[in-house]
Amino acid sequence: MLLTLPIGTTVLVRPIEPEDKPLLSLGLKTLSPETAMRRFLTLKTSFSAAELRYLTEVDQVDHIALVAVDADHGFLIGVARCVRVAPDTAELAIVIGDPWQRQGLGRALVDELAVRASAQGITRFSGTMMATNRGAVRLMRGFGTHIDRDLIESGVREIVVQFASSAQLVAPMH
Ligand SMILES: CC(C)(COP(=O)(O)OP(=O)(O)OC[C@H]1O[C@@H](n2cnc3c(N)ncnc32)[C@H](O)[C@@H]1OP(=O)(O)O)[C@@H](O)C(=O)NCCC(=O)NCCS
């Protein structure tokens, strides 16, 4: 799927592939420390070989992952994934590179992930984020049809949202 951000960048959104390991390694190095910290809740600067296998060799059933790449130059712009933690619930994780934040891409990736997750029987996303992470909180709280849980403990906020079944979801991208 292709979409164009308000700043003019054309973005290709596609399922992650095992061959994306170098793309992810490079992408992590381009993140600001703040963005990396918000995504991983620790100061992450590199992935181990095992982490790269886990992040890229996914079944797209219990672990669904999408990458957003610059359609013209091929570099990584964002990654969104969800991992099933209960029959109907998956843990959501997402990062958008700093230059492309606040362009609607996070919302578009989560919507697309929900369409794919719903087709696998998942109807709830849970998200864990720093309590001060206003963008992630807004993204999660503005998504779905019902908020099941919203708790803050030790500076970490956990939000669980329900979303519509696949029959009701319409892919937002063209
Ligand atoms: C959180 C994140 C994924 C949002 O992606 P994005 O592409 O910037 O978000 P969007 O442009 O789609 O905006 C989604 C919503 O969040 C809001 N938002 C985004 N960044 C925000 C910020 N810094 N402060 C306040 N609101 C913000 C937008 O206004 C929008 O709200 P609306 O739909 O109600 O108008 C992105 O900022 C990011 O990668 N952050 C670092 C990693 C992270 O925090 N991951 C989440 C935990 S795993």
PDB file of C-alpha atoms and ligand atoms in Angstrom:
ATOM      1  CA  MET A   1       0.000   0.000   0.000  1.00  0.00           C
ATOM      2  CA  LEU A   2       1.173   3.483  -0.820  1.00  0.00           C
ATOM      3  CA  LEU A   3       0.284   6.686   0.981  1.00  0.00           C
ATOM      4  CA  THR A   4       1.546  10.229   0.814  1.00  0.00           C
ATOM      5  CA  LEU A   5       2.303  12.151   3.990  1.00  0.00           C
ATOM      6  CA  PRO A   6       1.375  15.837   4.304  1.00  0.00           C
ATOM      7  CA  ILE A   7       5.114  16.693   4.034  1.00  0.00           C
ATOM      8  CA  GLY A   8       5.096  15.012   0.602  1.00  0.00           C
ATOM      9  CA  THR A   9       6.943  11.755   1.349  1.00  0.00           C
ATOM     10  CA  THR A  10       5.502   8.732  -0.449  1.00  0.00           C
ATOM     11  CA  VAL A  11       5.418   5.774   1.933  1.00  0.00           C
ATOM     12  CA  LEU A  12       5.158   2.092   1.096  1.00  0.00           C
ATOM     13  CA  VAL A  13       3.541   0.000   3.833  1.00  0.00           C
ATOM     14  CA  ARG A  14       4.151  -3.739   3.612  1.00  0.00           C
ATOM     15  CA  PRO A  15       4.509  -6.806   5.859  1.00  0.00           C
ATOM     16  CA  ILE A  16       7.954  -7.151   7.426  1.00  0.00           C
ATOM     17  CA  GLU A  17      10.266  -9.750   5.887  1.00  0.00           C
ATOM     18  CA  PRO A  18      13.276 -11.716   7.207  1.00  0.00           C
ATOM     19  CA  GLU A  19      15.426  -9.725   4.743  1.00  0.00           C
ATOM     20  CA  ASP A  20      14.564  -6.515   6.639  1.00  0.00           C
ATOM     21  CA  LYS A  21      17.160  -7.173   9.378  1.00  0.00           C
ATOM     22  CA  PRO A  22      19.694  -4.610   8.013  1.00  0.00           C
ATOM     23  CA  LEU A  23      16.871  -2.106   7.474  1.00  0.00           C
ATOM     24  CA  LEU A  24      15.814  -2.408  11.124  1.00  0.00           C
ATOM     25  CA  SER A  25      19.382  -2.185  12.437  1.00  0.00           C
ATOM     26  CA  LEU A  26      20.024   0.936  10.412  1.00  0.00           C
ATOM     27  CA  GLY A  27      16.621   2.409  11.264  1.00  0.00           C
ATOM     28  CA  LEU A  28      17.285   2.077  15.001  1.00  0.00           C
ATOM     29  CA  LYS A  29      20.481   4.112  14.634  1.00  0.00           C
ATOM     30  CA  THR A  30      18.568   6.982  13.002  1.00  0.00           C
ATOM     31  CA  LEU A  31      16.094   7.332  15.917  1.00  0.00           C
ATOM     32  CA  SER A  32      16.618  10.104  18.436  1.00  0.00           C
ATOM     33  CA  PRO A  33      17.433   8.768  21.932  1.00  0.00           C
ATOM     34  CA  GLU A  34      14.035  10.067  23.083  1.00  0.00           C
ATOM     35  CA  THR A  35      12.099   8.193  20.374  1.00  0.00           C
ATOM     36  CA  ALA A  36      14.100   4.981  20.948  1.00  0.00           C
ATOM     37  CA  MET A  37      13.480   5.265  24.694  1.00  0.00           C
ATOM     38  CA  ARG A  38       9.758   5.748  24.145  1.00  0.00           C
ATOM     39  CA  ARG A  39       9.568   2.700  21.891  1.00  0.00           C
ATOM     40  CA  PHE A  40      11.722   0.295  23.913  1.00  0.00           C
ATOM     41  CA  LEU A  41      11.427   1.841  27.402  1.00  0.00           C
ATOM     42  CA  THR A  42      15.207   1.537  27.642  1.00  0.00           C
ATOM     43  CA  LEU A  43      18.163   3.218  25.932  1.00  0.00           C
ATOM     44  CA  LYS A  44      18.335   0.854  22.945  1.00  0.00           C
ATOM     45  CA  THR A  45      21.081   1.466  20.370  1.00  0.00           C
ATOM     46  CA  SER A  46      21.465  -1.904  18.618  1.00  0.00           C
ATOM     47  CA  PHE A  47      19.712  -5.250  18.140  1.00  0.00           C
ATOM     48  CA  SER A  48      21.288  -8.650  18.796  1.00  0.00           C
ATOM     49  CA  ALA A  49      21.025 -11.344  16.107  1.00  0.00           C
ATOM     50  CA  ALA A  50      18.344 -13.091  18.205  1.00  0.00           C
ATOM     51  CA  GLU A  51      16.354  -9.870  18.546  1.00  0.00           C
ATOM     52  CA  LEU A  52      16.515  -9.295  14.788  1.00  0.00           C
ATOM     53  CA  ARG A  53      15.258 -12.835  14.159  1.00  0.00           C
ATOM     54  CA  TYR A  54      12.385 -12.267  16.586  1.00  0.00           C
ATOM     55  CA  LEU A  55      11.505  -8.897  15.044  1.00  0.00           C
ATOM     56  CA  THR A  56      11.621  -9.943  11.379  1.00  0.00           C
ATOM     57  CA  GLU A  57      10.822 -13.679  11.205  1.00  0.00           C
ATOM     58  CA  VAL A  58       7.154 -13.399  12.118  1.00  0.00           C
ATOM     59  CA  ASP A  59       4.182 -15.600  11.198  1.00  0.00           C
ATOM     60  CA  GLN A  60       1.739 -12.713  10.540  1.00  0.00           C
ATOM     61  CA  VAL A  61      -0.834 -14.670  12.606  1.00  0.00           C
ATOM     62  CA  ASP A  62       0.258 -14.410  16.249  1.00  0.00           C
ATOM     63  CA  HIS A  63       2.914 -11.819  15.480  1.00  0.00           C
ATOM     64  CA  ILE A  64       1.878  -9.332  12.820  1.00  0.00           C
ATOM     65  CA  ALA A  65       4.386  -6.711  11.749  1.00  0.00           C
ATOM     66  CA  LEU A  66       4.398  -3.966   9.129  1.00  0.00           C
ATOM     67  CA  VAL A  67       7.150  -1.685   7.927  1.00  0.00           C
ATOM     68  CA  ALA A  68       6.742   1.745   6.373  1.00  0.00           C
ATOM     69  CA  VAL A  69       9.556   2.605   3.970  1.00  0.00           C
ATOM     70  CA  ASP A  70      10.318   5.626   1.841  1.00  0.00           C
ATOM     71  CA  ALA A  71       8.972   4.561  -1.556  1.00  0.00           C
ATOM     72  CA  ASP A  72      11.642   6.510  -3.443  1.00  0.00           C
ATOM     73  CA  HIS A  73      14.772   5.816  -1.402  1.00  0.00           C
ATOM     74  CA  GLY A  74      13.969   2.607   0.453  1.00  0.00           C
ATOM     75  CA  PHE A  75      14.945   3.680   3.957  1.00  0.00           C
ATOM     76  CA  LEU A  76      12.902   2.808   7.006  1.00  0.00           C
ATOM     77  CA  ILE A  77      10.298   5.286   8.240  1.00  0.00           C
ATOM     78  CA  GLY A  78       8.313   3.246  10.748  1.00  0.00           C
ATOM     79  CA  VAL A  79       7.475  -0.159  12.168  1.00  0.00           C
ATOM     80  CA  ALA A  80       4.250  -1.353  13.778  1.00  0.00           C
ATOM     81  CA  ARG A  81       3.691  -4.773  15.265  1.00  0.00           C
ATOM     82  CA  CYS A  82       1.375  -6.674  17.530  1.00  0.00           C
ATOM     83  CA  VAL A  83       2.051  -9.922  19.356  1.00  0.00           C
ATOM     84  CA  ARG A  84      -0.801 -12.100  20.586  1.00  0.00           C
ATOM     85  CA  VAL A  85      -0.809 -12.378  24.389  1.00  0.00           C
ATOM     86  CA  ALA A  86      -4.315 -13.883  24.757  1.00  0.00           C
ATOM     87  CA  PRO A  87      -6.699 -15.422  22.187  1.00  0.00           C
ATOM     88  CA  ASP A  88      -8.314 -12.055  21.387  1.00  0.00           C
ATOM     89  CA  THR A  89      -5.592  -9.630  22.583  1.00  0.00           C
ATOM     90  CA  ALA A  90      -2.278  -8.507  21.132  1.00  0.00           C
ATOM     91  CA  GLU A  91       0.415  -6.255  22.559  1.00  0.00           C
ATOM     92  CA  LEU A  92       0.992  -3.305  20.231  1.00  0.00           C
ATOM     93  CA  ALA A  93       4.365  -1.656  19.623  1.00  0.00           C
ATOM     94  CA  ILE A  94       5.049   1.106  17.134  1.00  0.00           C
ATOM     95  CA  VAL A  95       7.702   3.586  16.193  1.00  0.00           C
ATOM     96  CA  ILE A  96       7.782   6.318  13.583  1.00  0.00           C
ATOM     97  CA  GLY A  97      11.107   7.960  12.756  1.00  0.00           C
ATOM     98  CA  ASP A  98      11.467  11.496  14.105  1.00  0.00           C
ATOM     99  CA  PRO A  99      11.175  13.420  10.786  1.00  0.00           C
ATOM    100  CA  TRP A 100       7.868  11.707   9.960  1.00  0.00           C
ATOM    101  CA  GLN A 101       6.063  11.934  13.307  1.00  0.00           C
ATOM    102  CA  ARG A 102       2.755  13.814  13.578  1.00  0.00           C
ATOM    103  CA  GLN A 103       1.952  13.185   9.907  1.00  0.00           C
ATOM    104  CA  GLY A 104      -0.835  10.670  10.527  1.00  0.00           C
ATOM    105  CA  LEU A 105       1.387   7.680   9.766  1.00  0.00           C
ATOM    106  CA  GLY A 106       1.181   6.167  13.258  1.00  0.00           C
ATOM    107  CA  ARG A 107      -2.593   6.230  13.096  1.00  0.00           C
ATOM    108  CA  ALA A 108      -2.575   4.746   9.555  1.00  0.00           C
ATOM    109  CA  LEU A 109      -0.249   1.900  10.599  1.00  0.00           C
ATOM    110  CA  VAL A 110      -2.307   1.038  13.675  1.00  0.00           C
ATOM    111  CA  ASP A 111      -5.497   1.036  11.604  1.00  0.00           C
ATOM    112  CA  GLU A 112      -3.920  -1.277   9.025  1.00  0.00           C
ATOM    113  CA  LEU A 113      -2.524  -3.525  11.761  1.00  0.00           C
ATOM    114  CA  ALA A 114      -6.013  -3.757  13.267  1.00  0.00           C
ATOM    115  CA  VAL A 115      -7.483  -4.880   9.949  1.00  0.00           C
ATOM    116  CA  ARG A 116      -4.878  -7.644   9.715  1.00  0.00           C
ATOM    117  CA  ALA A 117      -5.128  -8.583  13.408  1.00  0.00           C
ATOM    118  CA  SER A 118      -8.883  -8.737  13.255  1.00  0.00           C
ATOM    119  CA  ALA A 119      -8.651 -11.225  10.381  1.00  0.00           C
ATOM    120  CA  GLN A 120      -6.668 -13.427  12.828  1.00  0.00           C
ATOM    121  CA  GLY A 121      -9.288 -13.210  15.586  1.00  0.00           C
ATOM    122  CA  ILE A 122      -7.647 -10.387  17.545  1.00  0.00           C
ATOM    123  CA  THR A 123     -10.052  -7.654  18.692  1.00  0.00           C
ATOM    124  CA  ARG A 124      -8.072  -5.910  21.455  1.00  0.00           C
ATOM    125  CA  PHE A 125      -4.734  -4.105  21.504  1.00  0.00           C
ATOM    126  CA  SER A 126      -2.827  -3.518  24.702  1.00  0.00           C
ATOM    127  CA  GLY A 127      -0.100  -0.909  24.796  1.00  0.00           C
ATOM    128  CA  THR A 128       2.558  -0.096  27.386  1.00  0.00           C
ATOM    129  CA  MET A 129       4.144   3.337  27.286  1.00  0.00           C
ATOM    130  CA  MET A 130       5.833   5.960  29.449  1.00  0.00           C
ATOM    131  CA  ALA A 131       3.042   7.825  31.220  1.00  0.00           C
ATOM    132  CA  THR A 132       4.455  11.083  29.821  1.00  0.00           C
ATOM    133  CA  ASN A 133       4.267   9.824  26.208  1.00  0.00           C
ATOM    134  CA  ARG A 134       1.390  12.008  25.039  1.00  0.00           C
ATOM    135  CA  GLY A 135       1.560  10.902  21.415  1.00  0.00           C
ATOM    136  CA  ALA A 136       1.285   7.198  22.222  1.00  0.00           C
ATOM    137  CA  VAL A 137      -1.473   7.789  24.782  1.00  0.00           C
ATOM    138  CA  ARG A 138      -3.434   9.823  22.272  1.00  0.00           C
ATOM    139  CA  LEU A 139      -2.876   7.235  19.555  1.00  0.00           C
ATOM    140  CA  MET A 140      -4.127   4.416  21.794  1.00  0.00           C
ATOM    141  CA  ARG A 141      -7.013   6.269  23.421  1.00  0.00           C
ATOM    142  CA  GLY A 142      -8.231   7.608  20.079  1.00  0.00           C
ATOM    143  CA  PHE A 143      -8.315   4.148  18.589  1.00  0.00           C
ATOM    144  CA  GLY A 144     -10.968   1.471  18.660  1.00  0.00           C
ATOM    145  CA  THR A 145     -14.447   1.325  20.038  1.00  0.00           C
ATOM    146  CA  HIS A 146     -13.970   0.889  23.802  1.00  0.00           C
ATOM    147  CA  ILE A 147     -11.211   1.402  26.374  1.00  0.00           C
ATOM    148  CA  ASP A 148     -11.034  -1.692  28.607  1.00  0.00           C
ATOM    149  CA  ARG A 149      -8.199  -0.548  30.832  1.00  0.00           C
ATOM    150  CA  ASP A 150      -6.092   2.564  31.409  1.00  0.00           C
ATOM    151  CA  LEU A 151      -3.718   2.259  34.355  1.00  0.00           C
ATOM    152  CA  ILE A 152      -0.588   4.122  35.434  1.00  0.00           C
ATOM    153  CA  GLU A 153       1.945   2.422  37.684  1.00  0.00           C
ATOM    154  CA  SER A 154       5.516   3.540  38.388  1.00  0.00           C
ATOM    155  CA  GLY A 155       5.474   5.998  35.481  1.00  0.00           C
ATOM    156  CA  VAL A 156       4.300   3.375  32.979  1.00  0.00           C
ATOM    157  CA  ARG A 157       0.826   3.500  31.464  1.00  0.00           C
ATOM    158  CA  GLU A 158      -1.016   0.445  30.195  1.00  0.00           C
ATOM    159  CA  ILE A 159      -3.987   0.929  27.902  1.00  0.00           C
ATOM    160  CA  VAL A 160      -6.199  -1.828  26.485  1.00  0.00           C
ATOM    161  CA  VAL A 161      -8.616  -0.947  23.683  1.00  0.00           C
ATOM    162  CA  GLN A 162     -11.202  -2.985  21.837  1.00  0.00           C
ATOM    163  CA  PHE A 163     -11.690  -2.520  18.160  1.00  0.00           C
ATOM    164  CA  ALA A 164     -14.309  -3.580  15.651  1.00  0.00           C
ATOM    165  CA  SER A 165     -14.275  -6.999  13.995  1.00  0.00           C
ATOM    166  CA  SER A 166     -12.869  -7.340  10.468  1.00  0.00           C
ATOM    167  CA  ALA A 167     -16.328  -7.089   8.944  1.00  0.00           C
ATOM    168  CA  GLN A 168     -16.679  -3.589  10.408  1.00  0.00           C
ATOM    169  CA  LEU A 169     -13.116  -2.384   9.801  1.00  0.00           C
ATOM    170  CA  VAL A 170     -12.286  -0.677   6.557  1.00  0.00           C
ATOM    171  CA  ALA A 171      -8.639  -0.378   5.508  1.00  0.00           C
ATOM    172  CA  PRO A 172      -7.841   3.356   5.644  1.00  0.00           C
ATOM    173  CA  MET A 173      -5.134   3.358   2.945  1.00  0.00           C
ATOM    174  CA  HIS A 174      -5.518   3.267  -0.791  1.00  0.00           C
TER     175      HIS A 174
HETATM  176  C1  LIG B   1       3.634   7.569  19.235  1.00  0.00           C
HETATM  177  C2  LIG B   1       3.902   7.587  17.741  1.00  0.00           C
HETATM  178  C3  LIG B   1       3.935   6.167  17.204  1.00  0.00           C
HETATM  179  C4  LIG B   1       2.771   8.357  17.054  1.00  0.00           C
HETATM  180  O1  LIG B   1       2.987   8.279  15.668  1.00  0.00           O
HETATM  181  P1  LIG B   1       2.698   9.547  14.743  1.00  0.00           P
HETATM  182  O2  LIG B   1       2.785   9.143  13.332  1.00  0.00           O
HETATM  183  O3  LIG B   1       3.565  10.655  15.190  1.00  0.00           O
HETATM  184  O4  LIG B   1       1.192   9.859  15.158  1.00  0.00           O
HETATM  185  P2  LIG B   1       0.017  10.463  14.273  1.00  0.00           P
HETATM  186  O5  LIG B   1       0.518  11.612  13.473  1.00  0.00           O
HETATM  187  O6  LIG B   1      -0.652   9.358  13.529  1.00  0.00           O
HETATM  188  O7  LIG B   1      -0.926  11.020  15.414  1.00  0.00           O
HETATM  189  C5  LIG B   1      -1.755  10.170  16.172  1.00  0.00           C
HETATM  190  C6  LIG B   1      -2.394  10.985  17.270  1.00  0.00           C
HETATM  191  O8  LIG B   1      -1.426  11.280  18.286  1.00  0.00           O
HETATM  192  C7  LIG B   1      -1.289  12.673  18.445  1.00  0.00           C
HETATM  193  N1  LIG B   1       0.132  12.934  18.715  1.00  0.00           N
HETATM  194  C8  LIG B   1       1.183  12.436  18.028  1.00  0.00           C
HETATM  195  N2  LIG B   1       2.328  12.866  18.597  1.00  0.00           N
HETATM  196  C9  LIG B   1       1.960  13.639  19.638  1.00  0.00           C
HETATM  197  C10 LIG B   1       2.691  14.364  20.618  1.00  0.00           C
HETATM  198  N3  LIG B   1       4.028  14.385  20.627  1.00  0.00           N
HETATM  199  N4  LIG B   1       1.992  15.026  21.568  1.00  0.00           N
HETATM  200  C11 LIG B   1       0.646  15.010  21.587  1.00  0.00           C
HETATM  201  N5  LIG B   1      -0.106  14.337  20.686  1.00  0.00           N
HETATM  202  C12 LIG B   1       0.559  13.678  19.718  1.00  0.00           C
HETATM  203  C13 LIG B   1      -1.756  13.284  17.149  1.00  0.00           C
HETATM  204  O9  LIG B   1      -2.206  14.611  17.334  1.00  0.00           O
HETATM  205  C14 LIG B   1      -2.888  12.347  16.782  1.00  0.00           C
HETATM  206  O10 LIG B   1      -4.027  12.620  17.565  1.00  0.00           O
HETATM  207  P3  LIG B   1      -5.475  12.681  16.906  1.00  0.00           P
HETATM  208  O11 LIG B   1      -5.565  11.497  15.964  1.00  0.00           O
HETATM  209  O12 LIG B   1      -6.393  12.596  18.068  1.00  0.00           O
HETATM  210  O13 LIG B   1      -5.508  13.981  16.173  1.00  0.00           O
HETATM  211  C15 LIG B   1       5.241   8.318  17.414  1.00  0.00           C
HETATM  212  O14 LIG B   1       5.240   9.593  17.999  1.00  0.00           O
HETATM  213  C16 LIG B   1       6.453   7.557  17.883  1.00  0.00           C
HETATM  214  O15 LIG B   1       7.020   6.739  17.160  1.00  0.00           O
HETATM  215  N6  LIG B   1       6.894   7.808  19.140  1.00  0.00           N
HETATM  216  C17 LIG B   1       8.060   7.124  19.684  1.00  0.00           C
HETATM  217  C18 LIG B   1       7.810   5.635  19.953  1.00  0.00           C
HETATM  218  C19 LIG B   1       6.576   5.433  20.810  1.00  0.00           C
HETATM  219  O16 LIG B   1       6.239   6.255  21.640  1.00  0.00           O
HETATM  220  N7  LIG B   1       5.910   4.298  20.619  1.00  0.00           N
HETATM  221  C20 LIG B   1       4.710   3.970  21.378  1.00  0.00           C
HETATM  222  C21 LIG B   1       4.996   3.014  22.472  1.00  0.00           C
HETATM  223  S1  LIG B   1       5.363   1.397  21.833  1.00  0.00           S
END
